[in-house]
CSV table of C-alpha atoms and ligand atoms in Angstrom, one decimal:
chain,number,residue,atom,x,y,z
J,481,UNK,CA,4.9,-17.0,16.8
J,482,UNK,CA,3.4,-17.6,13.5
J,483,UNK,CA,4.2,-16.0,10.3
J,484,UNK,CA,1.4,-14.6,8.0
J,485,UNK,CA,2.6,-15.1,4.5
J,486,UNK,CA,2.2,-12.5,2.5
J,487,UNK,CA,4.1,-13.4,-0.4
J,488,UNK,CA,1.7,-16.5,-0.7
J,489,UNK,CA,-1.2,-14.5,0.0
J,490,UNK,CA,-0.5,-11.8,-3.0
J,491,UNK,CA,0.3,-15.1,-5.3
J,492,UNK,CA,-3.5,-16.0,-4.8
J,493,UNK,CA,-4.5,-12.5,-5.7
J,494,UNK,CA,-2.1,-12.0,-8.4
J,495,UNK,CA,-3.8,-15.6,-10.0
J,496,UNK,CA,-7.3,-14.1,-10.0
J,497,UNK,CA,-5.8,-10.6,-11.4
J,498,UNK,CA,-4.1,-12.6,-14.3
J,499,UNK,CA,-7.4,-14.6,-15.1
J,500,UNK,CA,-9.5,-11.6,-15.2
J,501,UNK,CA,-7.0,-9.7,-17.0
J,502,UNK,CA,-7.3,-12.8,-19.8
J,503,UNK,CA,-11.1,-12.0,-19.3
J,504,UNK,CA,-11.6,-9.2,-20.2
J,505,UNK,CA,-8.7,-9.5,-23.2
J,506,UNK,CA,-11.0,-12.2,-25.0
J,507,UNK,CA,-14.1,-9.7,-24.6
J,508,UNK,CA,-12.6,-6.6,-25.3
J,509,UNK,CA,-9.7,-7.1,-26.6
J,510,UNK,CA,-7.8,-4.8,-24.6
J,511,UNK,CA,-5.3,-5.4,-21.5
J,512,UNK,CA,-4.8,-3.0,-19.2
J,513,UNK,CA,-1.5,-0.4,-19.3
J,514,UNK,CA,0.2,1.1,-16.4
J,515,UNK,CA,2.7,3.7,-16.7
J,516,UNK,CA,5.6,4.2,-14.1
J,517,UNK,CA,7.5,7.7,-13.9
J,518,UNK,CA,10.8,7.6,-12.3
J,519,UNK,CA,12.5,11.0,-11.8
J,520,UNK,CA,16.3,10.8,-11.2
J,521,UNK,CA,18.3,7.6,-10.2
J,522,UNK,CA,17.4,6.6,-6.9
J,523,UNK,CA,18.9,3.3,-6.6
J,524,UNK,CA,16.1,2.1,-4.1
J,525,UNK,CA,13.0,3.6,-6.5
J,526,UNK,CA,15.1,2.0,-9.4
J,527,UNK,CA,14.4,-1.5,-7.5
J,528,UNK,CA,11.0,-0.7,-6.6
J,529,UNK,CA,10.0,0.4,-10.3
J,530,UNK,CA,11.9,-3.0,-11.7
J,531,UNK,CA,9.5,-5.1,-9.4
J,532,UNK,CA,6.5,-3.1,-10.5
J,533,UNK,CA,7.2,-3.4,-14.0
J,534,UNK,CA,8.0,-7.4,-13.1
J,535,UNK,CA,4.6,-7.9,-11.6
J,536,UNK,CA,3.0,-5.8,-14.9
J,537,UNK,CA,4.3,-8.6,-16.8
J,538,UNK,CA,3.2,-11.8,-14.9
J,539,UNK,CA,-0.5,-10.6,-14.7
J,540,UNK,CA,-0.7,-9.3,-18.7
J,541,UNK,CA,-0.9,-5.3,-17.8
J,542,UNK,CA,1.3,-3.7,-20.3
J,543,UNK,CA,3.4,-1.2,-18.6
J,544,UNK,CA,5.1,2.1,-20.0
J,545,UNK,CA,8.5,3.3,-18.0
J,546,UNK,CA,9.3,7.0,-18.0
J,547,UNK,CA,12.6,8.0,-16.4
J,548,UNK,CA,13.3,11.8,-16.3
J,549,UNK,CA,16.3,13.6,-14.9
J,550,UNK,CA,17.0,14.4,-11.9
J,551,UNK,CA,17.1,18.0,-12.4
J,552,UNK,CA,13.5,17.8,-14.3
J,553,UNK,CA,11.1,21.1,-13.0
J,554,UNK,CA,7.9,20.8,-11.5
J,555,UNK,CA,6.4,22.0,-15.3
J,556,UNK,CA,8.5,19.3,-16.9
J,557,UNK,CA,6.9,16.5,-14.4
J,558,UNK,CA,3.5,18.0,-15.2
J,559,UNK,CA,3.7,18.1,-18.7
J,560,UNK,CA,4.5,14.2,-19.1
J,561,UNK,CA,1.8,13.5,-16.1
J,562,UNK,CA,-0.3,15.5,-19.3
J,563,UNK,CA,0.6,13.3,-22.0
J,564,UNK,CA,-0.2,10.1,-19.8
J,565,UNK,CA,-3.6,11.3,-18.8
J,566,UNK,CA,-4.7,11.7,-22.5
J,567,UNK,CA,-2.7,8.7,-23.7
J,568,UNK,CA,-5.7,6.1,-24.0
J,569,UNK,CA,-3.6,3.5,-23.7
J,570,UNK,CA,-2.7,3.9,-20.3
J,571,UNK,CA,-5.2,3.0,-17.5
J,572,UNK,CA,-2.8,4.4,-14.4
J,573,UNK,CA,-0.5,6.6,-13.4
J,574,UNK,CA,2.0,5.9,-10.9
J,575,UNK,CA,4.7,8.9,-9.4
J,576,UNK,CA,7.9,6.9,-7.8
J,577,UNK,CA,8.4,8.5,-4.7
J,578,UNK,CA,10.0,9.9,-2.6
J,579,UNK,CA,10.9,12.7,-5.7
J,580,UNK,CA,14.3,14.4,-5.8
J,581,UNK,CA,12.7,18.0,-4.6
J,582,UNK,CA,10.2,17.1,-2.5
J,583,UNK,CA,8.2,20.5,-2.8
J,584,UNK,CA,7.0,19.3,-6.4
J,585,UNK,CA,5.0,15.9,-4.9
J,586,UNK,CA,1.4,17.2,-4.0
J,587,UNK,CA,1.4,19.3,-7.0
J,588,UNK,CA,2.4,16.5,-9.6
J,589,UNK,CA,-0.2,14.0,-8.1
J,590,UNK,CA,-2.5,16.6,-8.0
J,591,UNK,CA,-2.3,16.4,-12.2
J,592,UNK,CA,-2.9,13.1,-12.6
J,593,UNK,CA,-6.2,12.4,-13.8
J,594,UNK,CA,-8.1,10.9,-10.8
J,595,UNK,CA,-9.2,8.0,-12.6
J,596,UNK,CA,-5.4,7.0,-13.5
J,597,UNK,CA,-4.6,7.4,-9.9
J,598,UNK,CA,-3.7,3.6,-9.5
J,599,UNK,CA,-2.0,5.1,-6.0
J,600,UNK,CA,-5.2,6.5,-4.5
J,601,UNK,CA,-3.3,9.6,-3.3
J,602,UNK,CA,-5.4,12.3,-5.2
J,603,UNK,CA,-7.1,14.5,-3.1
J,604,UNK,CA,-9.9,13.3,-5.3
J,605,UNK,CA,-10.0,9.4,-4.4
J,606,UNK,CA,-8.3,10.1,-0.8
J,607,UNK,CA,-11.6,12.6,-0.3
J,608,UNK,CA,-14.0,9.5,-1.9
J,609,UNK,CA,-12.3,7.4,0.7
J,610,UNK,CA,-12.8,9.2,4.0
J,611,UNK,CA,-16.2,9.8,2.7
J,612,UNK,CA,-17.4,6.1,2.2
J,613,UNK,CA,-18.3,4.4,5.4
J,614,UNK,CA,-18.3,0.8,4.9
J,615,UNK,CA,-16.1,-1.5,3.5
J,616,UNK,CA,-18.7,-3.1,1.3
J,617,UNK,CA,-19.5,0.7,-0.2
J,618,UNK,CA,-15.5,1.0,-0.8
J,619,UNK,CA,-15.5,-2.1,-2.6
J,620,UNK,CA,-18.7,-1.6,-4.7
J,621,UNK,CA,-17.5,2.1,-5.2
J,622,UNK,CA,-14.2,0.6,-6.8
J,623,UNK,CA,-12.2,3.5,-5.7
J,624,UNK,CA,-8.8,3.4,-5.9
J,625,UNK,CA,-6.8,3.2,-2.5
J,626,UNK,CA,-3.3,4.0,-1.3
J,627,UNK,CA,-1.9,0.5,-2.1
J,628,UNK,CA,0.2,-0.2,1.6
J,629,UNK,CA,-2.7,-0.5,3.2
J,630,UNK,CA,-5.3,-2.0,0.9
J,631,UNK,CA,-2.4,-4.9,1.0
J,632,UNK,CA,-2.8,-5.1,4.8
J,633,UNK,CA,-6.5,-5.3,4.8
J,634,UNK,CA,-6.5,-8.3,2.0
J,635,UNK,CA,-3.9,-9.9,4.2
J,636,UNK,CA,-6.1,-9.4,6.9
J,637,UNK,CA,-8.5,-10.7,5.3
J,638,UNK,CA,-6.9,-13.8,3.6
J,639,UNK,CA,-6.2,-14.8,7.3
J,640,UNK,CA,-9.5,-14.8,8.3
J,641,UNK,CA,-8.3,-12.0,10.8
J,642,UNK,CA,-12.0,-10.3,12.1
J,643,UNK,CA,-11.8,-6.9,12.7
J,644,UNK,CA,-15.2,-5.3,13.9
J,645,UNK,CA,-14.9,-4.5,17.7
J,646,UNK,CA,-11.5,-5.3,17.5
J,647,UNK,CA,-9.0,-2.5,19.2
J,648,UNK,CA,-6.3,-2.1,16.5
J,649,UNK,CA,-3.1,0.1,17.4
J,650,UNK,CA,-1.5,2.0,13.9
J,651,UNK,CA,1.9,3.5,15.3
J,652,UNK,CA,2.5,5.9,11.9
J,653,UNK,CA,0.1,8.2,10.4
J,654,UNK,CA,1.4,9.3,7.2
J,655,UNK,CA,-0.4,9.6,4.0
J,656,UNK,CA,0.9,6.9,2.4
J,657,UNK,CA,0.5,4.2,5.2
J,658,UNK,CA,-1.0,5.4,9.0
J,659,UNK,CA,-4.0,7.8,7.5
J,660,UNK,CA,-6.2,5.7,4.6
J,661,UNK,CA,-5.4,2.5,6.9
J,662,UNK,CA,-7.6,3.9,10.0
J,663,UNK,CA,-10.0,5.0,7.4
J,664,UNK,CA,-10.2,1.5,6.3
J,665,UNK,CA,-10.0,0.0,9.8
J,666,UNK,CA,-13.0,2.1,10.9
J,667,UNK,CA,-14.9,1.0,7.9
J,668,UNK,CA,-14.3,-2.4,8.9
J,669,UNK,CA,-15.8,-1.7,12.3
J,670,UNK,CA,-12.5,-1.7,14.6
J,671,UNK,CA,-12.0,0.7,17.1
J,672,UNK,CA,-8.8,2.6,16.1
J,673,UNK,CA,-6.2,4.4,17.7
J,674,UNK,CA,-3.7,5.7,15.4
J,675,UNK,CA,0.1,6.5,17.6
J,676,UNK,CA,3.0,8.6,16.3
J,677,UNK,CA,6.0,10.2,17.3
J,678,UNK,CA,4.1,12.9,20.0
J,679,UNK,CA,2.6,9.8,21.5
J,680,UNK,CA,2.7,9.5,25.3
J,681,UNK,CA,2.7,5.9,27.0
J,682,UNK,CA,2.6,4.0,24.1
J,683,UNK,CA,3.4,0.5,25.9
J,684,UNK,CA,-0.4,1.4,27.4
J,685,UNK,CA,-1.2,1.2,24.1
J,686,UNK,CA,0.7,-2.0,22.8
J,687,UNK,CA,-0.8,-4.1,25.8
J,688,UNK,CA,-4.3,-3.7,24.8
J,689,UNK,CA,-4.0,-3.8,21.2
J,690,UNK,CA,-5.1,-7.4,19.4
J,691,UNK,CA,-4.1,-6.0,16.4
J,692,UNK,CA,-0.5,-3.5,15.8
J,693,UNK,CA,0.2,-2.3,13.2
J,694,UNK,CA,3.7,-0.4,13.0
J,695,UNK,CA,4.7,1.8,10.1
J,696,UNK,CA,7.4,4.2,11.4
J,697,UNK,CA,10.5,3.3,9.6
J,698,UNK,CA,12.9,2.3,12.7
J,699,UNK,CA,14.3,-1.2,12.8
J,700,UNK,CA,13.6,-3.2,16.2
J,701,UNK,CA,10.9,-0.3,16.9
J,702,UNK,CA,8.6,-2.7,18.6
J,703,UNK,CA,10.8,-4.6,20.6
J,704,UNK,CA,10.7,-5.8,24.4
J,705,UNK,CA,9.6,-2.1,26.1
J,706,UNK,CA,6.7,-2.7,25.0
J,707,UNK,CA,4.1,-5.5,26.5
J,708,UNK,CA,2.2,-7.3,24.3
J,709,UNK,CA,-0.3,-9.6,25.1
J,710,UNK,CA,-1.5,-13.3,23.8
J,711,UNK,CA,-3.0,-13.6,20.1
J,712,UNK,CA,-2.2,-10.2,18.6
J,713,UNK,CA,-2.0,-9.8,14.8
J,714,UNK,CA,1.4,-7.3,14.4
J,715,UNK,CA,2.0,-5.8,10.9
J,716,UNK,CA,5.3,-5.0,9.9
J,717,UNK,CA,4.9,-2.3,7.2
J,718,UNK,CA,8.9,-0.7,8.1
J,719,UNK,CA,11.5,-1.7,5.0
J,720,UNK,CA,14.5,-0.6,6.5
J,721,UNK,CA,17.9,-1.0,4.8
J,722,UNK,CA,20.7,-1.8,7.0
J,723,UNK,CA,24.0,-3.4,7.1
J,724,UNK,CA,22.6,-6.9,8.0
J,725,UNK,CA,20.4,-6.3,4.9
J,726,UNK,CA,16.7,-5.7,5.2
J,727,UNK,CA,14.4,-5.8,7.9
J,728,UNK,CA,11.3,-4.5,9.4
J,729,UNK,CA,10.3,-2.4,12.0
J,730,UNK,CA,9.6,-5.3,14.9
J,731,UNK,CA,12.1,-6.9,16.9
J,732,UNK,CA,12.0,-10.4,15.6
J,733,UNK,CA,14.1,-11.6,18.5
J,734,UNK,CA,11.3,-10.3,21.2
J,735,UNK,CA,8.6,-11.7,19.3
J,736,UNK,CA,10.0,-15.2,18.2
J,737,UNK,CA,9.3,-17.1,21.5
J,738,UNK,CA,5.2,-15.2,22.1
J,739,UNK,CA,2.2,-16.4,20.9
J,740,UNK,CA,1.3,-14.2,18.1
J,741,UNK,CA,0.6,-13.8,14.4
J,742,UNK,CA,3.3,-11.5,12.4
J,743,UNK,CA,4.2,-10.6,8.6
J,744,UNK,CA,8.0,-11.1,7.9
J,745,UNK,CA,10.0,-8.4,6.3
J,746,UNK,CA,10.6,-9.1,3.4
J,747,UNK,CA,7.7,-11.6,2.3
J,748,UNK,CA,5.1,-9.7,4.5
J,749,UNK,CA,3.3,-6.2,3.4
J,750,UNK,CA,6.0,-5.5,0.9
J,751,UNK,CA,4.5,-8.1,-2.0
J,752,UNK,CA,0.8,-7.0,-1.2
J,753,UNK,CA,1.7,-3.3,-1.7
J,754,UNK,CA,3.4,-3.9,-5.4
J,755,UNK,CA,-0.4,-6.4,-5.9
J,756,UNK,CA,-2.5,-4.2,-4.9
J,757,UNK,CA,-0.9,-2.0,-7.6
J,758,UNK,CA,-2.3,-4.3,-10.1
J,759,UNK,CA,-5.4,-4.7,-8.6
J,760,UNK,CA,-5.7,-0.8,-8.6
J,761,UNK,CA,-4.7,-0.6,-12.5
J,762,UNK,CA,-7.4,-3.3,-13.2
J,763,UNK,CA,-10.0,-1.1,-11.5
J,764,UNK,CA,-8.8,1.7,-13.2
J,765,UNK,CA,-9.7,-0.4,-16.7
J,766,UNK,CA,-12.5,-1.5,-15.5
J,767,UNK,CA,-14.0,2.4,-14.6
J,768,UNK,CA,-12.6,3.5,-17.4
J,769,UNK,CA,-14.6,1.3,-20.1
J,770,UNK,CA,-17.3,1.2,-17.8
J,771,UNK,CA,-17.2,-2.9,-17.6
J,772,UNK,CA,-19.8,-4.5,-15.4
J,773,UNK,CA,-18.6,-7.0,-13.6
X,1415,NAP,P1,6.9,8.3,7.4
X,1415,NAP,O1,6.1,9.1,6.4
X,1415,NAP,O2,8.3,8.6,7.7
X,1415,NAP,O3,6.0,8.2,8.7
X,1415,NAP,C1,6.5,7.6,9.9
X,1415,NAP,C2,5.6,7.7,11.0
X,1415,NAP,O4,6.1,7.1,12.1
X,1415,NAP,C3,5.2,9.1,11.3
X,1415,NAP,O5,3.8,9.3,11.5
X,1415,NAP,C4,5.9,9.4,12.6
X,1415,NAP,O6,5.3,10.3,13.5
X,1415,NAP,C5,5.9,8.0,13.2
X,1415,NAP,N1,7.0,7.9,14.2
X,1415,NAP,C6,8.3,8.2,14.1
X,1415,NAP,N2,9.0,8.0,15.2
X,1415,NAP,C7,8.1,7.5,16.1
X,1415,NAP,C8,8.1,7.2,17.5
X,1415,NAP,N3,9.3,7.2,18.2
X,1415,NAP,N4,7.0,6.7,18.1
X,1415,NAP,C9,5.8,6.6,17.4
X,1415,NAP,N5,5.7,7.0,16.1
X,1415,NAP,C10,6.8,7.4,15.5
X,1415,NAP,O7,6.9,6.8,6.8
X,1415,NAP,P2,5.9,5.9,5.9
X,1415,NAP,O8,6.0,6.4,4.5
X,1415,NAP,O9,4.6,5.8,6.6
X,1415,NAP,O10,6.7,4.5,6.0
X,1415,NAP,C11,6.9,3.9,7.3
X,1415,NAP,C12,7.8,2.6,7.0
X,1415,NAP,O11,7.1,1.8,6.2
X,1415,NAP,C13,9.1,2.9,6.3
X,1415,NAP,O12,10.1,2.0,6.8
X,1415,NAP,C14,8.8,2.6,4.8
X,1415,NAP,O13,9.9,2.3,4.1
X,1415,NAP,C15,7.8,1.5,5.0
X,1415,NAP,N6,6.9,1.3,3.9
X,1415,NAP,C16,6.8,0.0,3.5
X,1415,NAP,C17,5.9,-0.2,2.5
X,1415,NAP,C18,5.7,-1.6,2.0
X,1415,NAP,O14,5.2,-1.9,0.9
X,1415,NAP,N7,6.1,-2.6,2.8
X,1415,NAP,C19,5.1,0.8,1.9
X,1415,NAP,C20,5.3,2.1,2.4
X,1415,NAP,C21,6.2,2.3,3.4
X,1415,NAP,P3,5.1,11.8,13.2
X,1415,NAP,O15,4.0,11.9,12.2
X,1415,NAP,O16,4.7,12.4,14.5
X,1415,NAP,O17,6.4,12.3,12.7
């Protein structure tokens, strides 16, 4: 087994972030600003927010923290979203969630201004996304992705991991993760199959994959039921929080002795999520005052 470092992998990015943050500074004279709303006091969006804000600061974006009650109403997450999208100081927008009443969460990211979407989950950009076919017209389109799995293509790439004609296996297909990461598979020429819980015969699946992908929140999901042949790339996206402390969604016990490539959790996906943040707020800059680059 050998380990795909993300954590080194997002420092790289993070570097070049920082440096073109500088950039732009010394012509413009302005830095980026992301702002993070946080409603309630979830202790694990508390954490998540804290890093964010962390990595804000290491790359130069200024970041603005908004924590609401718990009991705020839709209207009342709404009217602050407002006040962000006309504040010009603030290039993105980003909505912690899971929010306390989940009912509110498509109609809150539905009012954030597309181009502050720094977590590509407005219909807008999501519709921009599946409507783009290549990976070179995503990129030169600068749209702004769901962050998870922008991450994993970067780490894929970083690792000189080629994709077209490649069979890649994506056990999840939520919004946030499984979805916009087949989108992005396909426009990197792989042949995708995306599994989920309704799956039949998914160990059919695992043994012909080269690359897995599993985002389904279980820990020791992928474990020895399922046969998994020489040189796959596996991506752990799971963060699951158990007594042992954290851990992914693969069963690192199975996997230790085979001859594939795997992202640890934590120090895998989880620090290319939280860069790819910043990469989105710098595009967000960038489209906003219309710099060429
Ligand atoms: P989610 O919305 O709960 O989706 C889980 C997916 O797993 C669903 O599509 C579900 O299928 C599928 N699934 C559940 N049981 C299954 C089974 N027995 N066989 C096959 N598929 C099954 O979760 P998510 O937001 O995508 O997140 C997934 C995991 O990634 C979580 O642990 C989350 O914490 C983690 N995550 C990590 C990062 C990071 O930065 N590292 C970012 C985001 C999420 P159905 O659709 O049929 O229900």
């Amino acid at each position: 087994m050998k380990i795909i470092n993300g954590r080194q992998i997002a420092k790289h990015i993070k570097s070049d972030i920082k440096t073109k943050i500088k950039n732009f500074k010394d012509i413009t004279g302005k830095t980026p600003g992301l702002a993070t709303i946080l409603v309630g006091s979830n202790v694990a969006s508390k954490i998540y927010i804290q890093s964010k804000i962390k990595a804000c600061q290491e790359v130069g974006i200024q970041s603005f923290h908004n924590n609401i009650s718990t009991q705020s109403s839709q209207d009342a997450i709404i009217r602050l979203i407002n006040d962000l999208n006309s504040n010009t100081l603030i290039n993105g927008i980003l909505l912690q969630l899971p929010l306390p009443d989940k009912t509110f969460t498509q109609n809150c990211i539905n009012a954030i201004n597309p181009v502050k979407d720094v977590d590509g989950l407005h219909p807008v950009n999501y519709g921009k996304l599946s409507l783009l076919k290549s990976w070179n017209d995503i990129i030169k389109e600068n749209v702004l992705i769901p962050c998870t799995p922008l991450g994993i293509m970067h780490l894929l790439q970083y690792s000189n991991i080629q994709l077209s004609g490649k069979t890649v296996l994506i056990i999840g297909r939520s919004n946030l993760v499984g979805k916009p990461l087949a989108i992005l598979m396909l426009s990197q020429n792989a042949t995708v199959i995306t599994a989920h819980s309704k799956t039949y015969n998914l160990d059919k699946l695992t043994k012909i994959a080269d690359v897995i992908i599993v985002a389904v929140g279980i820990p020791n999901f992928l474990n020895k039921n399922y046969n998994i042949k020489d040189n796959t790339v596996i991506i752990d996206v799971g963060i699951n929080r158990t007594v042992d402390g954290l851990c992914g969604d693969v069963d690192f016990n199975y996997i230790q002795n085979k001859n594939v490539r795997i992202t640890p959790v934590p120090g895998g996906v989880g620090p290319m999520t939280i860069t790819m943040l910043l990469s989105n707020t710098l595009k967000a800059f960038i489209n906003q005052n219309k710099i060429n680059l």
